[in-house]
């Protein structure tokens, strides 16, 4: 007897429906075809134990299973439940005419209980697109999948519940999520707040500018000056995520299985990988491509602490994603693309010893050592970072003050107002939402300068020997400063402040 059951495979952040055809006939054998990986090939052992422990069995006949399309590689243990139901139906142990109306996914334990799967959200989106009635999956993933409207989602704990649902018409409890309520529930509860930061007013100003325009920023300062503390608070002043951004972000985290028992992500992600990370872990990839840290930072912040300690090759692979805001991974049989529109926040010591340019600390690094240290970061990568700013230690008097600094809520109001100006400015443009995303043509259109401002910028370019890309960065930052002041025209004052935020372009850094 031939039976069809439907599952799904995730490639990149999109799902593809998989048709599992199960045929049980005379003879002996278990044949699984359609490019399954080892985890799927081992599924017959898990299925056999799960069925036996729930009063069923794999029949002693010839079982042929085809996973179509047969030329598409399938991976993971999430097809256990799909295969098990196909075998039960094809062997006549259960009777159902509704099996083909559902996407069914889940990893089986030996007692028949269900383990969570990866990619539940993109699978649910695809199931709705293709007109399936419902999605049956492990209970731990139900809330995540139920974000998708117009699709019945059933979270189950044991295979017996599904068997009874199809064979005995016993109802399953549908998981229902109010997507908008879920989104707004945790929207305004950032973990860290700028009011905790004592002093550092100029650095807070830089962080505000970076947040307002979506600019990449690098903090340069000695150990203990507060670089990490400041970086962790940047998400708290970014504009709240839109519902569309929340869906995009949740989708990526769903693919790597980081949404267990959680619905829609409403806080911007903050990722801080260790400097020993590999290039594949950072940008994504592998034999079965997975999103890397830069895609998990999509719509949020990627913080690289102690930037020169990262391997140079790892840093260089970031250059293209920083420009294109997406990562494309090509394999012989397929190509996947992951979004990676993130803010890069990096930090570094000013020298190998950590205290260069600190008047209260002895100079322990020679010019040659400084050259080698800064040489770990390539010029093209630094050019892609809009704001370079020095962070100095906070004096004791500031640290001991009782008065709290300005809260993230107040700063976020100004940032959000500036972003709204940019949204209105770029409303006719595709894939441009804030100043950092402008290309050269758009910079010329929206950052027009008067003669005095041009002369000021020309002198700075010649004196600091800046590249053409650095020129564009200065104009973008100046445009953001003007937006924070709700100024239509970029003036010399805005240009002058933007030029100050190119610390690593100054000759003094090399002694």
Coordinates of N, CA, C and O in Angstrom, one line a residue, residues 43-195:
X43 N 17.0 6.8 11.5 CA 15.6 7.1 12.1 C 14.9 5.8 12.3 O 14.0 5.7 13.2
X44 N 15.1 4.7 11.5 CA 14.4 3.5 11.7 C 14.5 2.9 13.1 O 13.6 2.2 13.6
X45 N 15.7 3.1 13.7 CA 15.9 2.5 15.0 C 15.1 3.3 16.1 O 14.4 2.7 17.0
X46 N 15.0 4.6 15.9 CA 14.2 5.4 16.8 C 12.7 5.2 16.6 O 12.0 5.0 17.6
X47 N 12.3 5.1 15.3 CA 10.9 4.8 15.0 C 10.5 3.4 15.6 O 9.4 3.3 16.2
X48 N 11.3 2.4 15.4 CA 10.9 1.1 15.8 C 10.7 1.0 17.3 O 9.7 0.5 17.8
X49 N 11.6 1.7 18.1 CA 11.5 1.7 19.6 C 10.3 2.5 20.0 O 9.5 2.1 20.9
X50 N 10.1 3.6 19.3 CA 8.9 4.5 19.7 C 7.6 3.8 19.4 O 6.7 3.9 20.3
X51 N 7.5 3.2 18.3 CA 6.2 2.5 18.0 C 6.0 1.3 18.9 O 4.9 1.1 19.4
X52 N 7.0 0.5 19.2 CA 6.9 -0.6 20.1 C 6.5 -0.2 21.5 O 5.6 -0.9 22.1
X53 N 7.0 0.9 21.9 CA 6.6 1.4 23.3 C 5.3 2.0 23.4 O 4.8 2.4 24.4
X54 N 4.6 2.1 22.2 CA 3.3 2.7 22.2 C 2.2 1.8 21.5 O 1.2 2.2 21.1
X55 N 2.6 0.5 21.5 CA 1.6 -0.5 21.0 C 1.6 -0.8 19.5 O 0.6 -1.4 19.1
X56 N 2.6 -0.3 18.8 CA 2.6 -0.5 17.4 C 3.9 -1.1 17.0 O 4.8 -1.3 17.8
X57 N 4.2 -1.3 15.7 CA 5.4 -1.9 15.3 C 5.7 -1.6 13.8 O 4.8 -1.2 13.0
X58 N 7.0 -1.7 13.4 CA 7.4 -1.6 12.0 C 7.1 -3.0 11.4 O 7.6 -4.0 12.0
X59 N 6.3 -3.1 10.4 CA 5.9 -4.4 9.8 C 7.1 -5.2 9.2 O 8.0 -4.6 8.7
X60 N 7.1 -6.5 9.3 CA 8.1 -7.3 8.8 C 7.9 -7.5 7.3 O 7.8 -8.7 6.8
X61 N 7.9 -6.4 6.5 CA 7.7 -6.5 5.1 C 8.7 -5.6 4.4 O 9.6 -5.0 5.0
X62 N 8.6 -5.5 3.1 CA 9.5 -4.7 2.3 C 8.9 -3.2 2.4 O 7.9 -3.0 1.9
X63 N 9.7 -2.4 3.0 CA 9.3 -0.9 3.1 C 10.2 -0.1 2.3 O 11.4 -0.1 2.4
X64 N 9.6 0.6 1.3 CA 10.4 1.5 0.5 C 9.9 3.0 0.7 O 8.7 3.2 0.6
X65 N 10.8 3.8 1.1 CA 10.5 5.2 1.4 C 11.3 6.1 0.4 O 12.5 6.1 0.3
X66 N 10.6 7.0 -0.2 CA 11.2 8.0 -1.1 C 10.9 9.4 -0.6 O 9.7 9.8 -0.3
X67 N 11.9 10.2 -0.5 CA 11.8 11.6 0.0 C 12.0 12.5 -1.2 O 13.1 12.7 -1.7
X68 N 10.9 13.0 -1.7 CA 10.9 13.8 -2.9 C 10.8 15.3 -2.6 O 10.1 15.7 -1.7
X69 N 11.5 16.2 -3.4 CA 12.3 15.9 -4.6 C 13.6 15.1 -4.2 O 14.3 15.5 -3.3
X70 N 13.8 14.1 -5.0 CA 14.9 13.1 -4.7 C 16.3 13.7 -4.9 O 17.3 13.1 -4.4
X71 N 16.4 14.8 -5.6 CA 17.8 15.4 -5.9 C 18.1 16.5 -4.9 O 19.1 17.1 -5.0
X72 N 17.3 16.6 -3.8 CA 17.5 17.7 -2.8 C 18.0 17.0 -1.5 O 17.3 16.1 -1.0
X73 N 19.1 17.4 -1.0 CA 19.7 16.8 0.2 C 18.8 17.1 1.4 O 18.4 18.2 1.6
X74 N 18.4 16.1 2.2 CA 17.7 16.2 3.4 C 18.5 15.9 4.6 O 19.4 15.0 4.6
X75 N 18.4 16.7 5.7 CA 19.2 16.5 6.9 C 18.4 16.6 8.1 O 17.3 17.1 8.2
X76 N 18.9 16.0 9.2 CA 18.4 16.1 10.5 C 17.4 15.0 10.9 O 17.0 14.2 10.1
X77 N 17.1 15.0 12.2 CA 16.2 14.0 12.7 C 14.7 14.4 12.8 O 13.9 13.7 13.3
X78 N 14.4 15.6 12.2 CA 13.0 16.1 12.3 C 12.0 15.3 11.5 O 10.8 15.5 11.6
X79 N 12.5 14.4 10.6 CA 11.5 13.6 9.8 C 11.0 12.3 10.5 O 10.3 11.6 9.9
X80 N 11.5 12.1 11.7 CA 11.1 10.8 12.4 C 9.6 10.6 12.5 O 9.1 9.6 12.1
X81 N 8.9 11.7 12.9 CA 7.4 11.6 13.0 C 6.8 11.4 11.7 O 5.8 10.6 11.5
X82 N 7.3 12.1 10.7 CA 6.7 12.0 9.3 C 6.8 10.6 8.8 O 5.9 10.0 8.3
X83 N 8.0 10.0 8.9 CA 8.3 8.6 8.5 C 7.4 7.6 9.2 O 6.9 6.7 8.7
X84 N 7.3 7.8 10.6 CA 6.6 6.9 11.4 C 5.1 6.8 11.0 O 4.5 5.7 10.9
X85 N 4.5 7.9 10.8 CA 3.1 8.0 10.4 C 2.9 7.4 9.0 O 1.9 6.7 8.8
X86 N 3.8 7.6 8.1 CA 3.8 7.0 6.8 C 3.8 5.5 6.9 O 3.0 4.8 6.2
X87 N 4.7 5.0 7.7 CA 4.8 3.5 7.8 C 3.5 2.9 8.4 O 3.0 1.9 8.0
X88 N 3.0 3.6 9.5 CA 1.8 3.1 10.1 C 0.6 3.0 9.2 O -0.2 2.1 9.1
X89 N 0.5 4.1 8.4 CA -0.7 4.2 7.4 C -0.5 3.2 6.3 O -1.4 2.5 5.9
X90 N 0.7 3.1 5.7 CA 1.0 2.3 4.6 C 0.8 0.8 4.9 O 0.5 0.0 4.1
X91 N 1.1 0.5 6.2 CA 1.0 -0.9 6.7 C -0.4 -1.3 7.2 O -0.6 -2.4 7.7
X92 N -1.3 -0.3 7.2 CA -2.7 -0.5 7.6 C -2.9 -0.5 9.1 O -4.0 -0.9 9.5
X93 N -1.9 -0.1 9.9 CA -2.1 -0.1 11.3 C -3.0 1.1 11.8 O -3.6 1.0 12.8
X94 N -3.0 2.1 11.0 CA -4.0 3.2 11.3 C -4.6 3.6 10.0 O -4.1 3.4 8.9
X95 N -5.8 4.2 10.1 CA -6.6 4.6 8.9 C -6.8 6.1 9.0 O -7.2 6.6 10.0
X96 N -6.5 6.8 7.9 CA -6.7 8.2 7.9 C -6.8 8.7 6.4 O -6.0 8.3 5.6
X97 N -7.8 9.6 6.2 CA -7.9 10.2 4.9 C -7.4 11.7 4.9 O -7.4 12.3 3.9
X98 N -7.0 12.2 6.1 CA -6.6 13.6 6.3 C -5.1 13.8 6.3 O -4.7 14.9 6.5
X99 N -4.3 12.7 6.2 CA -2.9 12.8 6.4 C -2.2 13.8 5.5 O -1.3 14.5 5.9
X100 N -2.7 13.9 4.3 CA -2.1 14.8 3.3 C -2.5 16.3 3.5 O -2.0 17.1 2.7
X101 N -3.3 16.6 4.5 CA -3.7 18.0 4.7 C -2.7 18.7 5.6 O -2.8 19.9 5.9
X102 N -1.7 17.9 6.2 CA -0.9 18.5 7.2 C 0.6 18.3 6.9 O 1.0 17.4 6.3
X103 N 1.4 19.3 7.4 CA 2.8 19.2 7.4 C 3.1 18.6 8.8 O 2.6 19.1 9.8
X104 N 3.9 17.5 8.8 CA 4.1 16.8 10.1 C 5.6 16.7 10.3 O 6.3 16.1 9.4
X105 N 6.1 17.2 11.4 CA 7.6 17.1 11.7 C 7.8 16.9 13.2 O 7.0 17.3 14.0
X106 N 8.9 16.2 13.5 CA 9.2 16.0 14.9 C 10.3 14.9 15.1 O 10.3 13.9 14.3
X107 N 11.2 15.1 16.0 CA 12.2 14.1 16.3 C 11.7 13.2 17.4 O 11.2 13.7 18.5
X108 N 11.7 11.9 17.3 CA 11.2 10.9 18.2 C 12.2 10.5 19.2 O 13.4 10.2 18.9
X109 N 11.8 10.4 20.5 CA 12.6 9.7 21.5 C 12.2 8.2 21.5 O 11.2 7.9 20.9
X110 N 12.9 7.4 22.2 CA 12.6 6.0 22.1 C 11.3 5.6 22.8 O 10.6 4.6 22.5
X111 N 10.8 6.5 23.7 CA 9.5 6.3 24.3 C 8.3 6.9 23.6 O 7.2 6.9 24.0
X112 N 8.6 7.5 22.4 CA 7.6 8.2 21.6 C 7.4 9.6 21.9 O 6.6 10.3 21.2
X113 N 8.1 10.2 22.8 CA 7.9 11.6 23.1 C 8.7 12.4 22.0 O 9.6 11.9 21.3
X114 N 8.3 13.7 21.8 CA 8.8 14.5 20.7 C 9.9 15.5 21.2 O 9.6 16.2 22.2
X115 N 11.0 15.6 20.5 CA 12.0 16.6 20.8 C 11.8 17.8 19.8 O 11.4 17.6 18.7
X116 N 12.2 19.0 20.2 CA 12.1 20.2 19.4 C 12.9 20.1 18.1 O 13.9 19.4 18.0
X117 N 12.4 20.8 17.1 CA 13.1 20.8 15.8 C 13.6 22.2 15.5 O 13.2 23.2 16.2
X118 N 14.3 22.4 14.4 CA 14.8 23.7 14.0 C 13.9 24.1 12.8 O 13.5 23.3 12.0
X119 N 13.8 25.4 12.7 CA 13.1 26.0 11.5 C 11.6 26.0 11.5 O 11.0 26.0 10.4
X120 N 11.0 25.9 12.6 CA 9.5 25.7 12.7 C 8.8 26.9 12.0 O 7.8 26.7 11.3
X121 N 9.4 28.1 12.2 CA 8.7 29.3 11.7 C 8.7 29.3 10.1 O 7.6 29.5 9.5
X122 N 9.9 29.2 9.5 CA 9.8 29.2 8.0 C 9.0 28.0 7.4 O 8.4 28.1 6.4
X123 N 9.0 26.9 8.2 CA 8.2 25.7 7.7 C 6.7 26.1 7.8 O 5.9 25.8 6.9
X124 N 6.3 26.8 8.9 CA 4.9 27.2 9.0 C 4.5 28.2 7.9 O 3.4 28.1 7.4
X125 N 5.4 29.1 7.6 CA 5.1 30.1 6.6 C 4.9 29.4 5.2 O 4.0 29.7 4.5
X126 N 5.7 28.4 4.9 CA 5.6 27.7 3.7 C 4.3 26.8 3.6 O 3.7 26.7 2.6
X127 N 4.0 26.2 4.8 CA 2.8 25.4 4.8 C 1.5 26.3 4.5 O 0.6 25.8 3.8
X128 N 1.5 27.5 5.1 CA 0.4 28.4 4.8 C 0.3 28.7 3.3 O -0.7 28.8 2.7
X129 N 1.5 29.1 2.7 CA 1.6 29.5 1.3 C 1.1 28.3 0.4 O 0.4 28.6 -0.6
X130 N 1.3 27.1 0.8 CA 0.9 26.0 -0.1 C -0.4 25.4 0.2 O -0.8 24.4 -0.3
X131 N -1.1 26.0 1.1 CA -2.5 25.7 1.4 C -2.8 24.5 2.3 O -3.9 23.9 2.3
X132 N -1.8 24.1 3.1 CA -2.0 23.0 4.1 C -3.0 23.5 5.2 O -3.0 24.7 5.6
X133 N -3.8 22.5 5.7 CA -4.7 22.9 6.8 C -4.0 23.2 8.1 O -4.4 24.1 8.8
X134 N -3.0 22.4 8.4 CA -2.3 22.6 9.7 C -0.9 22.1 9.7 O -0.4 21.5 8.7
X135 N -0.3 22.3 10.8 CA 1.1 21.9 11.1 C 1.2 21.2 12.4 O 0.8 21.8 13.4
X136 N 1.6 19.9 12.4 CA 1.8 19.1 13.6 C 3.3 19.0 13.9 O 4.0 18.6 13.1
X137 N 3.6 19.4 15.1 CA 5.1 19.5 15.5 C 5.2 19.4 17.0 O 4.2 19.4 17.7
X138 N 6.4 19.3 17.5 CA 6.6 19.2 19.0 C 6.1 20.4 19.7 O 6.1 21.5 19.2
X139 N 5.6 20.2 20.9 CA 5.0 21.2 21.7 C 6.0 22.4 22.0 O 5.5 23.6 22.0
X140 N 7.3 22.1 22.1 CA 8.2 23.2 22.4 C 8.3 24.2 21.2 O 8.8 25.3 21.4
X141 N 7.9 23.8 20.0 CA 8.0 24.7 18.9 C 6.7 25.3 18.5 O 6.6 26.1 17.6
X142 N 5.6 24.9 19.2 CA 4.2 25.3 18.8 C 4.0 26.8 18.8 O 3.4 27.4 17.9
X143 N 4.5 27.4 19.8 CA 4.3 28.9 20.0 C 5.0 29.7 18.9 O 4.4 30.6 18.3
X144 N 6.2 29.2 18.5 CA 6.9 29.8 17.4 C 6.2 29.7 16.1 O 6.0 30.6 15.3
X145 N 5.7 28.5 15.8 CA 5.0 28.3 14.5 C 3.6 29.0 14.5 O 3.1 29.4 13.4
X146 N 3.0 29.1 15.6 CA 1.6 29.7 15.7 C 1.6 31.2 15.4 O 0.6 31.8 15.3
X147 N 2.8 31.8 15.3 CA 2.9 33.2 14.9 C 2.2 33.4 13.5 O 1.6 34.4 13.2
X148 N 2.3 32.3 12.7 CA 1.7 32.4 11.3 C 0.2 32.2 11.4 O -0.3 31.3 11.9
X149 N -0.5 33.2 10.9 CA -2.0 33.2 10.9 C -2.5 32.3 9.8 O -1.8 31.9 8.9
X150 N -3.8 32.0 10.0 CA -4.5 31.1 9.0 C -3.9 29.8 8.8 O -3.9 29.2 7.7
X151 N -3.3 29.2 9.8 CA -2.7 27.9 9.8 C -2.9 27.3 11.2 O -2.6 27.9 12.2
X152 N -3.6 26.1 11.2 CA -3.8 25.4 12.5 C -2.5 24.8 12.9 O -1.9 24.0 12.2
X153 N -2.1 25.1 14.1 CA -0.8 24.6 14.7 C -1.1 23.7 15.9 O -1.8 24.2 16.8
X154 N -0.6 22.5 15.9 CA -0.9 21.6 17.0 C 0.5 21.1 17.6 O 1.3 20.5 16.9
X155 N 0.7 21.5 18.8 CA 1.9 21.1 19.5 C 1.6 19.8 20.3 O 0.7 19.8 21.1
X156 N 2.4 18.8 20.1 CA 2.2 17.5 20.7 C 3.4 17.1 21.5 O 4.5 17.5 21.3
X157 N 3.2 16.2 22.5 CA 4.2 15.7 23.4 C 4.6 14.3 23.1 O 5.7 13.9 23.4
X158 N 3.7 13.5 22.5 CA 4.0 12.1 22.2 C 3.3 11.6 20.9 O 2.2 12.1 20.6
X159 N 3.9 10.7 20.3 CA 3.4 10.2 19.0 C 2.0 9.6 19.1 O 1.2 9.6 18.2
X160 N 1.7 9.1 20.3 CA 0.3 8.5 20.6 C -0.8 9.5 20.3 O -1.8 9.2 19.8
X161 N -0.5 10.8 20.7 CA -1.5 11.8 20.5 C -1.8 12.0 19.0 O -3.0 12.2 18.6
X162 N -0.8 11.9 18.1 CA -1.0 12.1 16.7 C -1.7 10.9 16.1 O -2.6 11.0 15.2
X163 N -1.3 9.7 16.5 CA -1.9 8.5 16.0 C -3.4 8.5 16.3 O -4.3 8.2 15.5
X164 N -3.8 8.9 17.6 CA -5.2 8.9 18.0 C -5.9 10.0 17.2 O -7.1 9.9 16.9
X165 N -5.2 11.1 16.9 CA -5.9 12.2 16.1 C -6.3 11.7 14.7 O -7.4 12.0 14.3
X166 N -5.4 11.0 14.1 CA -5.7 10.5 12.7 C -6.6 9.3 12.7 O -7.5 9.1 11.8
X167 N -6.3 8.4 13.6 CA -7.0 7.1 13.6 C -8.3 7.0 14.3 O -9.2 6.3 13.9
X168 N -8.4 7.8 15.4 CA -9.6 7.8 16.2 C -10.3 9.1 16.3 O -11.3 9.2 17.1
X169 N -9.9 10.1 15.5 CA -10.5 11.4 15.5 C -10.5 12.1 16.9 O -11.4 12.9 17.2
X170 N -9.6 11.7 17.7 CA -9.5 12.4 19.0 C -8.9 13.8 18.8 O -7.8 13.9 18.1
X171 N -9.5 14.9 19.3 CA -9.0 16.2 19.0 C -7.6 16.5 19.6 O -7.3 16.0 20.7
X172 N -6.9 17.4 18.9 CA -5.6 17.9 19.5 C -5.9 19.4 19.9 O -6.7 20.1 19.2
X173 N -5.2 19.9 20.9 CA -5.3 21.2 21.3 C -4.6 22.2 20.4 O -3.3 22.0 20.2
X174 N -5.3 23.1 19.7 CA -4.6 24.0 18.8 C -3.9 25.1 19.6 O -4.4 25.7 20.6
X175 N -2.7 25.4 19.2 CA -1.9 26.5 19.8 C -2.3 27.8 19.0 O -2.1 27.9 17.8
X176 N -2.7 28.8 19.8 CA -3.1 30.1 19.2 C -2.3 31.2 19.8 O -2.2 31.3 21.0
X177 N -1.7 32.0 19.0 CA -0.9 33.2 19.5 C -1.4 34.5 18.8 O -1.6 34.5 17.6
X178 N -1.6 35.5 19.7 CA -1.9 36.8 19.2 C -0.6 37.5 18.8 O 0.1 37.9 19.7
X179 N -0.3 37.5 17.5 CA 1.1 37.9 17.1 C 1.4 39.3 17.5 O 2.5 39.6 18.0
X180 N 0.4 40.2 17.4 CA 0.7 41.6 17.7 C 0.9 41.8 19.3 O 1.7 42.5 19.7
X181 N 0.0 41.1 20.0 CA 0.2 41.2 21.5 C 1.5 40.6 21.9 O 2.2 41.2 22.8
X182 N 1.9 39.5 21.3 CA 3.2 38.9 21.6 C 4.3 39.8 21.3 O 5.3 39.9 22.0
X183 N 4.2 40.6 20.1 CA 5.2 41.5 19.7 C 5.4 42.7 20.7 O 6.5 43.0 21.1
X184 N 4.3 43.2 21.1 CA 4.3 44.4 21.9 C 4.6 44.1 23.4 O 5.0 45.0 24.2
X185 N 4.5 42.9 23.8 CA 4.6 42.5 25.2 C 5.9 42.9 25.8 O 6.0 43.4 26.9
X186 N 7.0 42.6 25.1 CA 8.4 42.8 25.6 C 9.1 43.9 24.8 O 10.4 43.9 24.9
X187 N 8.4 44.7 24.1 CA 9.0 45.7 23.2 C 9.9 46.7 24.0 O 10.9 47.1 23.5
X188 N 9.5 47.1 25.1 CA 10.1 48.3 25.8 C 10.8 47.9 27.1 O 10.8 48.6 28.1
X189 N 11.4 46.7 27.1 CA 12.1 46.3 28.3 C 13.5 45.9 28.1 O 13.9 44.7 28.2
X190 N 14.4 46.8 27.7 CA 15.8 46.5 27.4 C 16.5 46.0 28.7 O 16.2 46.5 29.8
X191 N 17.5 45.1 28.6 CA 18.1 44.6 29.7 C 19.1 45.6 30.4 O 19.2 45.7 31.6
X192 N 19.7 46.4 29.6 CA 20.7 47.4 30.1 C 20.2 48.8 29.7 O 19.5 49.0 28.8
X193 N 20.7 49.8 30.6 CA 20.2 51.2 30.4 C 21.4 52.1 30.5 O 22.3 51.9 31.3
X194 N 21.4 53.2 29.6 CA 22.5 54.1 29.6 C 22.6 55.0 30.9 O 23.6 55.6 31.2
X195 N 21.5 55.0 31.7 CA 21.5 55.7 33.0 C 22.5 55.1 34.0 O 23.0 55.8 34.9

